[in-house]
GROMACS .gro file of C-alpha atoms in nm:
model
  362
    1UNK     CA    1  12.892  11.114   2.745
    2UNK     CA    2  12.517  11.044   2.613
    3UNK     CA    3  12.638  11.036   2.286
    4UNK     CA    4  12.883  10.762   2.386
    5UNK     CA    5  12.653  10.576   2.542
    6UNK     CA    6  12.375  10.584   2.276
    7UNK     CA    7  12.592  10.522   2.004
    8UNK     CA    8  12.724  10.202   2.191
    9UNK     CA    9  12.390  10.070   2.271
   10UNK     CA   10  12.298  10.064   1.887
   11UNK     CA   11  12.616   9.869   1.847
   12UNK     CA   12  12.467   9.627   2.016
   13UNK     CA   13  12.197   9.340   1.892
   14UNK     CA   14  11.858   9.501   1.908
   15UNK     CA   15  11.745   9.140   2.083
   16UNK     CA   16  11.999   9.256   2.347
   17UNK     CA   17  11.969   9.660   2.372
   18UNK     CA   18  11.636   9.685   2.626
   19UNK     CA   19  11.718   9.420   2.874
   20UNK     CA   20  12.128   9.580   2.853
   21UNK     CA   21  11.934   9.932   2.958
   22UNK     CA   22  11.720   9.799   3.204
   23UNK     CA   23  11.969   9.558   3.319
   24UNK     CA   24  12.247   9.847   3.410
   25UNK     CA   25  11.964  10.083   3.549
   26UNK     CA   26  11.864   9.804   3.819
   27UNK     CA   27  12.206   9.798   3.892
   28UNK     CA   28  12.292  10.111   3.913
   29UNK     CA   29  11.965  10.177   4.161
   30UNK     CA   30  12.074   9.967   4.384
   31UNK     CA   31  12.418  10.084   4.442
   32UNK     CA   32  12.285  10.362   4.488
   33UNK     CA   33  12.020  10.286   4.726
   34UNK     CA   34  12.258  10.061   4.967
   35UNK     CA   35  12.496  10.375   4.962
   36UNK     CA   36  12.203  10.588   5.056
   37UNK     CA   37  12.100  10.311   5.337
   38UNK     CA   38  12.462  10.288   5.488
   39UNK     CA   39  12.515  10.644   5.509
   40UNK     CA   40  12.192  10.712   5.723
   41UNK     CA   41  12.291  10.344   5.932
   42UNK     CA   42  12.625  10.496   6.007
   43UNK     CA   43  12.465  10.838   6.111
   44UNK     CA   44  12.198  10.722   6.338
   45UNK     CA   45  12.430  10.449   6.498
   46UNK     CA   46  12.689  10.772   6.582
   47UNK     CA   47  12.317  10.916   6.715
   48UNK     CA   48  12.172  10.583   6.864
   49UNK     CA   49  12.297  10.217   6.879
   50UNK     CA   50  11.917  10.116   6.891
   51UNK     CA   51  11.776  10.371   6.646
   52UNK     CA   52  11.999  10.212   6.390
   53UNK     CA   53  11.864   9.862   6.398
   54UNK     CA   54  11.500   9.977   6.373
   55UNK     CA   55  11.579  10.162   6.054
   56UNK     CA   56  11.794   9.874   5.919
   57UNK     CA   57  11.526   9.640   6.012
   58UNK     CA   58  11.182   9.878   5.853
   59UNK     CA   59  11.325  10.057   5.540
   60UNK     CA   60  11.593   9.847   5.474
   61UNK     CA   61  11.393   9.612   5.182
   62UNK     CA   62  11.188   9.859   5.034
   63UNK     CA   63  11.478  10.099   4.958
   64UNK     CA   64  11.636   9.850   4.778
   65UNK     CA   65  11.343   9.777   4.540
   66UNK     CA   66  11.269  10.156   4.536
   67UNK     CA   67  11.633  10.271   4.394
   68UNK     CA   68  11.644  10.046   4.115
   69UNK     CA   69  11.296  10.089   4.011
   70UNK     CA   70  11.296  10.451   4.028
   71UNK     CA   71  11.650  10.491   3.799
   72UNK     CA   72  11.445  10.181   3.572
   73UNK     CA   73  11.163  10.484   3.546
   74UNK     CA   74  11.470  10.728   3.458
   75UNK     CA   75  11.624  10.547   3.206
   76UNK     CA   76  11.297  10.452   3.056
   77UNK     CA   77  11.179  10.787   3.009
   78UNK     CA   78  11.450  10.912   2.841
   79UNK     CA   79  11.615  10.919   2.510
   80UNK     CA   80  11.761  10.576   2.554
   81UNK     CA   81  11.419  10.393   2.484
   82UNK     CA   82  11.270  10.440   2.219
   83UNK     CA   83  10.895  10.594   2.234
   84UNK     CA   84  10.726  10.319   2.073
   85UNK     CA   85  10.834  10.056   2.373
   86UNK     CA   86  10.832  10.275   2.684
   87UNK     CA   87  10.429  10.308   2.675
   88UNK     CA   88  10.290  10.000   2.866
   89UNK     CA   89  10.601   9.954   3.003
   90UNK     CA   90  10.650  10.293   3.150
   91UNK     CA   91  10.256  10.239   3.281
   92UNK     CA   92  10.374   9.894   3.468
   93UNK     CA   93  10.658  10.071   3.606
   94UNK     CA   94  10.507  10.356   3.732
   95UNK     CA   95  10.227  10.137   3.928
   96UNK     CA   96  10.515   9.935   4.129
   97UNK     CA   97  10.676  10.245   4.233
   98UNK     CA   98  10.393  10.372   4.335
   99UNK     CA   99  10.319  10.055   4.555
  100UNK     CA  100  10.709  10.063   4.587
  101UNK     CA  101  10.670  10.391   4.762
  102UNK     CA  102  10.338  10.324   4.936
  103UNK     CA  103  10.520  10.011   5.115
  104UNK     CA  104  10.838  10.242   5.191
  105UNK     CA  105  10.577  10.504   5.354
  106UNK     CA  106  10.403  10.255   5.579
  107UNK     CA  107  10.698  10.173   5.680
  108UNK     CA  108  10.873  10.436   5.789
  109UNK     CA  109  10.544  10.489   6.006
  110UNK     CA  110  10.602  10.155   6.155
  111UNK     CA  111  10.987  10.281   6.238
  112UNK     CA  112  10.825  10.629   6.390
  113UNK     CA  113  10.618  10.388   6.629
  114UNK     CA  114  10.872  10.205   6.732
  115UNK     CA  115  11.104  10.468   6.826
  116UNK     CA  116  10.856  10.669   6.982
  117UNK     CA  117  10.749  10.329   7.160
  118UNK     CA  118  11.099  10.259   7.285
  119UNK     CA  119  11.083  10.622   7.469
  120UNK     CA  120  10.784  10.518   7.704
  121UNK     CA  121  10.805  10.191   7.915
  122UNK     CA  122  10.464  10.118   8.025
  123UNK     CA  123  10.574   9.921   8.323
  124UNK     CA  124  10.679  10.132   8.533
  125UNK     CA  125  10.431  10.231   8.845
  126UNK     CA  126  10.331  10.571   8.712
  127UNK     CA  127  10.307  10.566   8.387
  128UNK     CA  128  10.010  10.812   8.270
  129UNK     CA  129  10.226  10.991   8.075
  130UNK     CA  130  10.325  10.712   7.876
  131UNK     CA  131   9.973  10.562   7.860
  132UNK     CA  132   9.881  10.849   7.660
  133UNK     CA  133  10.082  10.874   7.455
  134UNK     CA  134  10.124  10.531   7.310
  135UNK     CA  135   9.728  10.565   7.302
  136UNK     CA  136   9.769  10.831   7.037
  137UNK     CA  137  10.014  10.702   6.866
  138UNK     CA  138   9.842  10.372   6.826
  139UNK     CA  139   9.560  10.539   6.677
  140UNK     CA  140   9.738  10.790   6.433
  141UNK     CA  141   9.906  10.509   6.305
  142UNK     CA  142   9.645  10.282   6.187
  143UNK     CA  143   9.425  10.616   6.049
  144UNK     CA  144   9.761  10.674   5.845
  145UNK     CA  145   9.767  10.350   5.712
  146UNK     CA  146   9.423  10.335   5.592
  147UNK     CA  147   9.479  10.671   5.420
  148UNK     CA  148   9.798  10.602   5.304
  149UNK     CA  149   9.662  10.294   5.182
  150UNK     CA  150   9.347  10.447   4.989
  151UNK     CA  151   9.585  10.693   4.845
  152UNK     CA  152   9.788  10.496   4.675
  153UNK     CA  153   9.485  10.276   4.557
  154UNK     CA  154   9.345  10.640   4.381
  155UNK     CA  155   9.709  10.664   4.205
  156UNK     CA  156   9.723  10.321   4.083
  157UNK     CA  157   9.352  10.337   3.920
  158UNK     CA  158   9.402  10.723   3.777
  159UNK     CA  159   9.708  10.518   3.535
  160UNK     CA  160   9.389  10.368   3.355
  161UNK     CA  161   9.176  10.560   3.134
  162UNK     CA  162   8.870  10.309   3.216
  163UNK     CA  163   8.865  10.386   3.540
  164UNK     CA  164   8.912  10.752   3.539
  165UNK     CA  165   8.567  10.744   3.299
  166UNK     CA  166   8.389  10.497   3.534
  167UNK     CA  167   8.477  10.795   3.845
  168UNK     CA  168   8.378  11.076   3.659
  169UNK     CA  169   8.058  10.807   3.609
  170UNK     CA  170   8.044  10.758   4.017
  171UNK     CA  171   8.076  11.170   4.086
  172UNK     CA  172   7.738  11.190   3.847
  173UNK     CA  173   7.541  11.045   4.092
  174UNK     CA  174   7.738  11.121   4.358
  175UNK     CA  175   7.436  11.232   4.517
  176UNK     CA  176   7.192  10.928   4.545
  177UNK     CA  177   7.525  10.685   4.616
  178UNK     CA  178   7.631  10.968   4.889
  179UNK     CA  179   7.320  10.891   5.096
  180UNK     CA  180   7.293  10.540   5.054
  181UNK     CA  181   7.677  10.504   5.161
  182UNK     CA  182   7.584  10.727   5.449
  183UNK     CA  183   7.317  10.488   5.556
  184UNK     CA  184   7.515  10.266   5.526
  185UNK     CA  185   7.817  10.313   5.673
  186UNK     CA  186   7.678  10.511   5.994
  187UNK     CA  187   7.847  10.335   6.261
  188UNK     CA  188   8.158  10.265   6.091
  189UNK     CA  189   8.207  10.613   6.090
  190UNK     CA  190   8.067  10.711   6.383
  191UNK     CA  191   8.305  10.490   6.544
  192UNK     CA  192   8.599  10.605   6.360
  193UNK     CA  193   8.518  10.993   6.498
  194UNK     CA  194   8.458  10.820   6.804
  195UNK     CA  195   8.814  10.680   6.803
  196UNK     CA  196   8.948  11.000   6.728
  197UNK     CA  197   8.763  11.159   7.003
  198UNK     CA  198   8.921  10.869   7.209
  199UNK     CA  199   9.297  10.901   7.106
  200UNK     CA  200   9.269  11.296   7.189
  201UNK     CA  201   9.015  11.358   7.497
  202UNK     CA  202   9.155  11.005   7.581
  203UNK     CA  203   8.848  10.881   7.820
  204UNK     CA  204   9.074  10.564   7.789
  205UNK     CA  205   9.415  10.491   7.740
  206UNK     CA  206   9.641  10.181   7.682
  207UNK     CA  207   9.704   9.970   7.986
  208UNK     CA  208   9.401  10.139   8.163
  209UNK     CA  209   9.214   9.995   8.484
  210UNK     CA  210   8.832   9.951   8.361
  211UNK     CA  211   8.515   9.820   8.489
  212UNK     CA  212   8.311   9.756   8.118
  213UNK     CA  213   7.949   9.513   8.180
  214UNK     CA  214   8.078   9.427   8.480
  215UNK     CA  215   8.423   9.325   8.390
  216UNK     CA  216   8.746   9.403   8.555
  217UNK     CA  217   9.014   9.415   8.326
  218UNK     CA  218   9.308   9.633   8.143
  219UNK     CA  219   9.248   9.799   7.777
  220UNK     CA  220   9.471   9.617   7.621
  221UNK     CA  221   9.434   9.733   7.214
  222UNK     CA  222   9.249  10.035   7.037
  223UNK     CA  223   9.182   9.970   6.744
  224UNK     CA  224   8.960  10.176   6.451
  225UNK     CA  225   8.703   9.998   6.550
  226UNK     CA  226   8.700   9.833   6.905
  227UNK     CA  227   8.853   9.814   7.260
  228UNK     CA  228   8.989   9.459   7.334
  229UNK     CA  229   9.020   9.419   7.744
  230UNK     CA  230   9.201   9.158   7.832
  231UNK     CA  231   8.996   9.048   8.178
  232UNK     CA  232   9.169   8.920   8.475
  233UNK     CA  233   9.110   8.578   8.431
  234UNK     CA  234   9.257   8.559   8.123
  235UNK     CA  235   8.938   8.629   7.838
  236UNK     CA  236   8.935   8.936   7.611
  237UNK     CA  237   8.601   9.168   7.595
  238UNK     CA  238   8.556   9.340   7.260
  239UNK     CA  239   8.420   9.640   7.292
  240UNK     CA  240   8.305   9.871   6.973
  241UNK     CA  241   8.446  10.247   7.080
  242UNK     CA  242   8.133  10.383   7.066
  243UNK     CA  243   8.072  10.230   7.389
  244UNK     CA  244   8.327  10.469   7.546
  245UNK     CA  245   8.096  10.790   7.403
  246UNK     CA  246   7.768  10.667   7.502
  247UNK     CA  247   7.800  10.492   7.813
  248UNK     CA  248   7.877  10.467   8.136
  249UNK     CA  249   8.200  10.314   8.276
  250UNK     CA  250   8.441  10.286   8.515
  251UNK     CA  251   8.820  10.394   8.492
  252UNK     CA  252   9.047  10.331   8.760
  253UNK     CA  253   9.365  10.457   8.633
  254UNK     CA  254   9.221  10.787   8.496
  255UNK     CA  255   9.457  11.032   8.630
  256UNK     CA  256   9.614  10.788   8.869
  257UNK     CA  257   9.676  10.448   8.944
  258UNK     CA  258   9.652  10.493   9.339
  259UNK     CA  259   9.363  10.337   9.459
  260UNK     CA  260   9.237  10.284   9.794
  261UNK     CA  261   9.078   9.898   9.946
  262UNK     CA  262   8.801   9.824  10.217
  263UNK     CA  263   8.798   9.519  10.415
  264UNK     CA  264   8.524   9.492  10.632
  265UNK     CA  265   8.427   9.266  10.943
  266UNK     CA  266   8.202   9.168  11.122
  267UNK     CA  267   8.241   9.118  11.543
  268UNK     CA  268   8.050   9.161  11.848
  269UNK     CA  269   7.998   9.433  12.060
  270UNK     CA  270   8.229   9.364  12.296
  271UNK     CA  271   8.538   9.344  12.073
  272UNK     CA  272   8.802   9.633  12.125
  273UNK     CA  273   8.830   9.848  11.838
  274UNK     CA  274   9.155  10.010  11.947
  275UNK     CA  275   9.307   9.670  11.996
  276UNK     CA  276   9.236   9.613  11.612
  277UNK     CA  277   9.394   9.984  11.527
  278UNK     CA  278   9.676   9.923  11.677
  279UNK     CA  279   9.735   9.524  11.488
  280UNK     CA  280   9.665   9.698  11.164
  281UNK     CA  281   9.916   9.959  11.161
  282UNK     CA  282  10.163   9.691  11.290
  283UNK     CA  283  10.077   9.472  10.978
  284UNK     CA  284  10.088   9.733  10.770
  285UNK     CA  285  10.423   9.924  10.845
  286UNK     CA  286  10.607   9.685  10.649
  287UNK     CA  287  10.375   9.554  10.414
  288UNK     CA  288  10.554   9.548  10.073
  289UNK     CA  289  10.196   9.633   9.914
  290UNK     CA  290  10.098   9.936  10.104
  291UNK     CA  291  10.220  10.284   9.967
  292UNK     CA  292  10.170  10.453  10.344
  293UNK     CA  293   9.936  10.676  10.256
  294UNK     CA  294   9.597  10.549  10.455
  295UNK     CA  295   9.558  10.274  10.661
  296UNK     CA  296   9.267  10.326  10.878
  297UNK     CA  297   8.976  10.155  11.098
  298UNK     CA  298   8.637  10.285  11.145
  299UNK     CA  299   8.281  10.168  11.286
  300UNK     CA  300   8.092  10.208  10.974
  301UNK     CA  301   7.750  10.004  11.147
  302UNK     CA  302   7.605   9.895  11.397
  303UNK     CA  303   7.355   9.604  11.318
  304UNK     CA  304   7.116   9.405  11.616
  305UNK     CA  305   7.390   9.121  11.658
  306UNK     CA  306   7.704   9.260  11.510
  307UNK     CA  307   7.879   9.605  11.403
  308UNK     CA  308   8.073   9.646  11.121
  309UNK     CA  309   8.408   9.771  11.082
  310UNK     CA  310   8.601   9.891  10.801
  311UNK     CA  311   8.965   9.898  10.738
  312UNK     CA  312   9.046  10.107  10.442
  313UNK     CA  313   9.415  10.062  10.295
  314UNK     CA  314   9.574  10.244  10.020
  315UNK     CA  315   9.801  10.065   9.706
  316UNK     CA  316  10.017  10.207   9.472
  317UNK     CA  317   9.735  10.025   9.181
  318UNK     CA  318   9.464   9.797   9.122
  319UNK     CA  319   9.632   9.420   9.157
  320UNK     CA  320   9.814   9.554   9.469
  321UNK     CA  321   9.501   9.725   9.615
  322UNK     CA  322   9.292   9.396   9.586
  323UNK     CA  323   9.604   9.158   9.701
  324UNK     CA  324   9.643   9.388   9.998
  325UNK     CA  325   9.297   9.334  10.078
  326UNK     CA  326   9.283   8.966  10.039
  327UNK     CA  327   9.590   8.976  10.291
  328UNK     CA  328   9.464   9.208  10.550
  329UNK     CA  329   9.129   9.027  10.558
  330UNK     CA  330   9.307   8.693  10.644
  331UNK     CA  331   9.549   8.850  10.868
  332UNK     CA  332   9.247   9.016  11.078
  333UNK     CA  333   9.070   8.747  11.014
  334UNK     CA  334   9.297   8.486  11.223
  335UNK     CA  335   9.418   8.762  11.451
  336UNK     CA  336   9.034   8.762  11.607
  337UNK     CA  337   8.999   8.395  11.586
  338UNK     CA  338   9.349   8.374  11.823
  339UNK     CA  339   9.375   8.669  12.028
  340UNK     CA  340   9.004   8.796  12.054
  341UNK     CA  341   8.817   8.499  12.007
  342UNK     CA  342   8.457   8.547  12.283
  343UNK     CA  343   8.431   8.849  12.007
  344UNK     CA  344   8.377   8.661  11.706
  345UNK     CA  345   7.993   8.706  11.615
  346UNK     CA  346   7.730   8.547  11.853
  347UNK     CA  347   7.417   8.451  11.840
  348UNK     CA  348   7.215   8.629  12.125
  349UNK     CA  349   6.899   8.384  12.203
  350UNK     CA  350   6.784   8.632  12.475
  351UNK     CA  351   6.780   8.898  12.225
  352UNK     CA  352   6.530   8.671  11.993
  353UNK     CA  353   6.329   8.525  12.336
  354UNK     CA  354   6.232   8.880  12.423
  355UNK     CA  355   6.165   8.985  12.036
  356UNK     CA  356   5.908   8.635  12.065
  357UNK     CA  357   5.778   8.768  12.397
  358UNK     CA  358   5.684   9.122  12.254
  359UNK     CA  359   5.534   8.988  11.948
  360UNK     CA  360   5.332   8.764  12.165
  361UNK     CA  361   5.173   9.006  12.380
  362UNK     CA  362   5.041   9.221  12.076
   0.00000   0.00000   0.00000
């Protein structure tokens, strides 16, 4: 069948015999790489509906640059070309596939992100489990798309013989450029070991609670470098991830999203605690923000004018926990002012008279 097929090619016009090879090897490539791509679409929708569409969507483009390029390699390395036109030719072709397969690579790790991703819905009230492991996954991803990405830079410059002398130049002296690079680059890489301590001991995790300078917010992206937090009112605080090593923070979502919420007020004396105990746990019993775990008053003070009481109240997480607050604070709040209102905080001028008197007589 070779024979065949060589002896009709040099039938035809030499003009015409290279482009009629590479011509029918591009073709043939990419029959063969849409058969290749419907077989695995049929299989994984039979498996998964959704799973399907992700791979369509990811691999389907670069598979059908990789199948005709690689049978355009093939052909051009064998016996149909001859060896005085393949050379730079055969170069240029191997340096697309490489990129070729570099792109197909990155993104099949996009497609084993996503379908990981669809597995864990962060939305959902307790969602630790998930939290960590989308935190991982973020971060193995982008480290295996800078490596990928560096490796298939090292390919592409080993094709040239310049280059290969100019590294063999570079890993002379690798000594003297090791330690400037290492000056260099210090924090770069001591944030990109602390990102991997990160992703792993996980001190942080996607969608976390924090308090960072101050700041209330969720951690909204991890990246190589940085923590963006996305703060309540809207603003993002970039953070470099050595912060997260070095210092102190806080994390209210660190094994749980429970939280628990003081109120406190301030009434006179002669205001009836159990009077308050009893309004609270009526509020409370059908409160769609409290999770019925605590829901408590206590005396916490006692000051010359006032004492100070504190109602702690538990929430499932942090937004509930401080809108529960804001609502049992009002709710006391006007309770007192209607039902208890000689106990609102007074000023006691014989109190003050007889503090003047004794500082008089010393």
């Amino acid at each position: 069948m070779e024979a065949n097929l060589n002896e009709w090619l040099n039938n035809l016009p030499a003009l015409l015999r290279l482009p009629t090879i590479l011509a029918g090897a591009l073709v043939l490539g990419w029959v063969i790489a849409k058969i290749i791509m419907q077989v695995l679409y049929w299989n994984f929708r039979r498996w998964n509906g959704d799973m399907s569409k992700i791979l369509k969507q990811h691999i389907n483009g670069p598979v059908s640059y990789l199948g005709p390029l690689l049978m355009a390699n093939i052909v051009w390395n064998s016996s149909l070309v001859p060896e005085e036109t393949s050379g730079i030719w055969a170069k240029t072709l191997v340096i697309v596939l490489i990129i070729i397969v570099a792109w197909l690579l990155l993104r099949v790790i996009d497609m084993v992100a996503d379908i990981i991703r669809e597995q864990f819905d962060i939305k959902v009230e307790d969602n630790l489990d998930e939290r960590k492991i989308l935190t991982q996954l973020q971060y193995i991803r982008r480290v295996s798309e800078v490596v990928l990405f560096v490796i298939a830079l090292a390919l592409i410059l080993l094709q040239f013989e310049g280059v290969r002398k100019v590294g063999t130049g570079i890993l002379t002296s690798a000594g003297v450029l090791g330690i400037i690079v290492g000056f260099a680059a210090q924090r770069s890489i001591a944030n990109l070991l602390a990102g991997f301590q990160i992703a792993f001991t996980q001190p942080i995790r996607i969608d976390d609670v924090v308090i960072v300078e101050g700041e209330w917010g969720r951690v909204e992206e991890i990246t190589l470098t940085y923590v963006v937090i996305k703060i309540w009112d809207q603003r993002r605080l970039v953070v470099p991830l050595q912060y997260f090593i070095d210092k102190t923070f806080q994390n209210w979502t660190r094994t749980t999203s429970e939280l628990l919420g003081t109120v406190f007020l301030y009434v006179d004396y002669t205001f009836p605690v159990e009077v308050l105990r009893r309004e609270l746990t009526d509020f409370l019993e059908n409160h769609r923000l409290w999770d019925q775990r605590v829901g408590i008053v206590q005396v916490t003070d006692s000051k010359p004018d006032v004492m100070e009481i504190r109602l702690l109240v538990s929430a499932t997480n942090a937004g509930n926990a401080f809108d529960l607050r804001c609502e049992v604070r009002e709710h006391m709040i006007n309770f007192i002012q209607q039902e208890q209102p000689e106990s609102l905080p007074k000023m006691r001028m014989q109190y003050y008279n007889d503090l003047k008197d004794a500082s008089l007589k010393e």
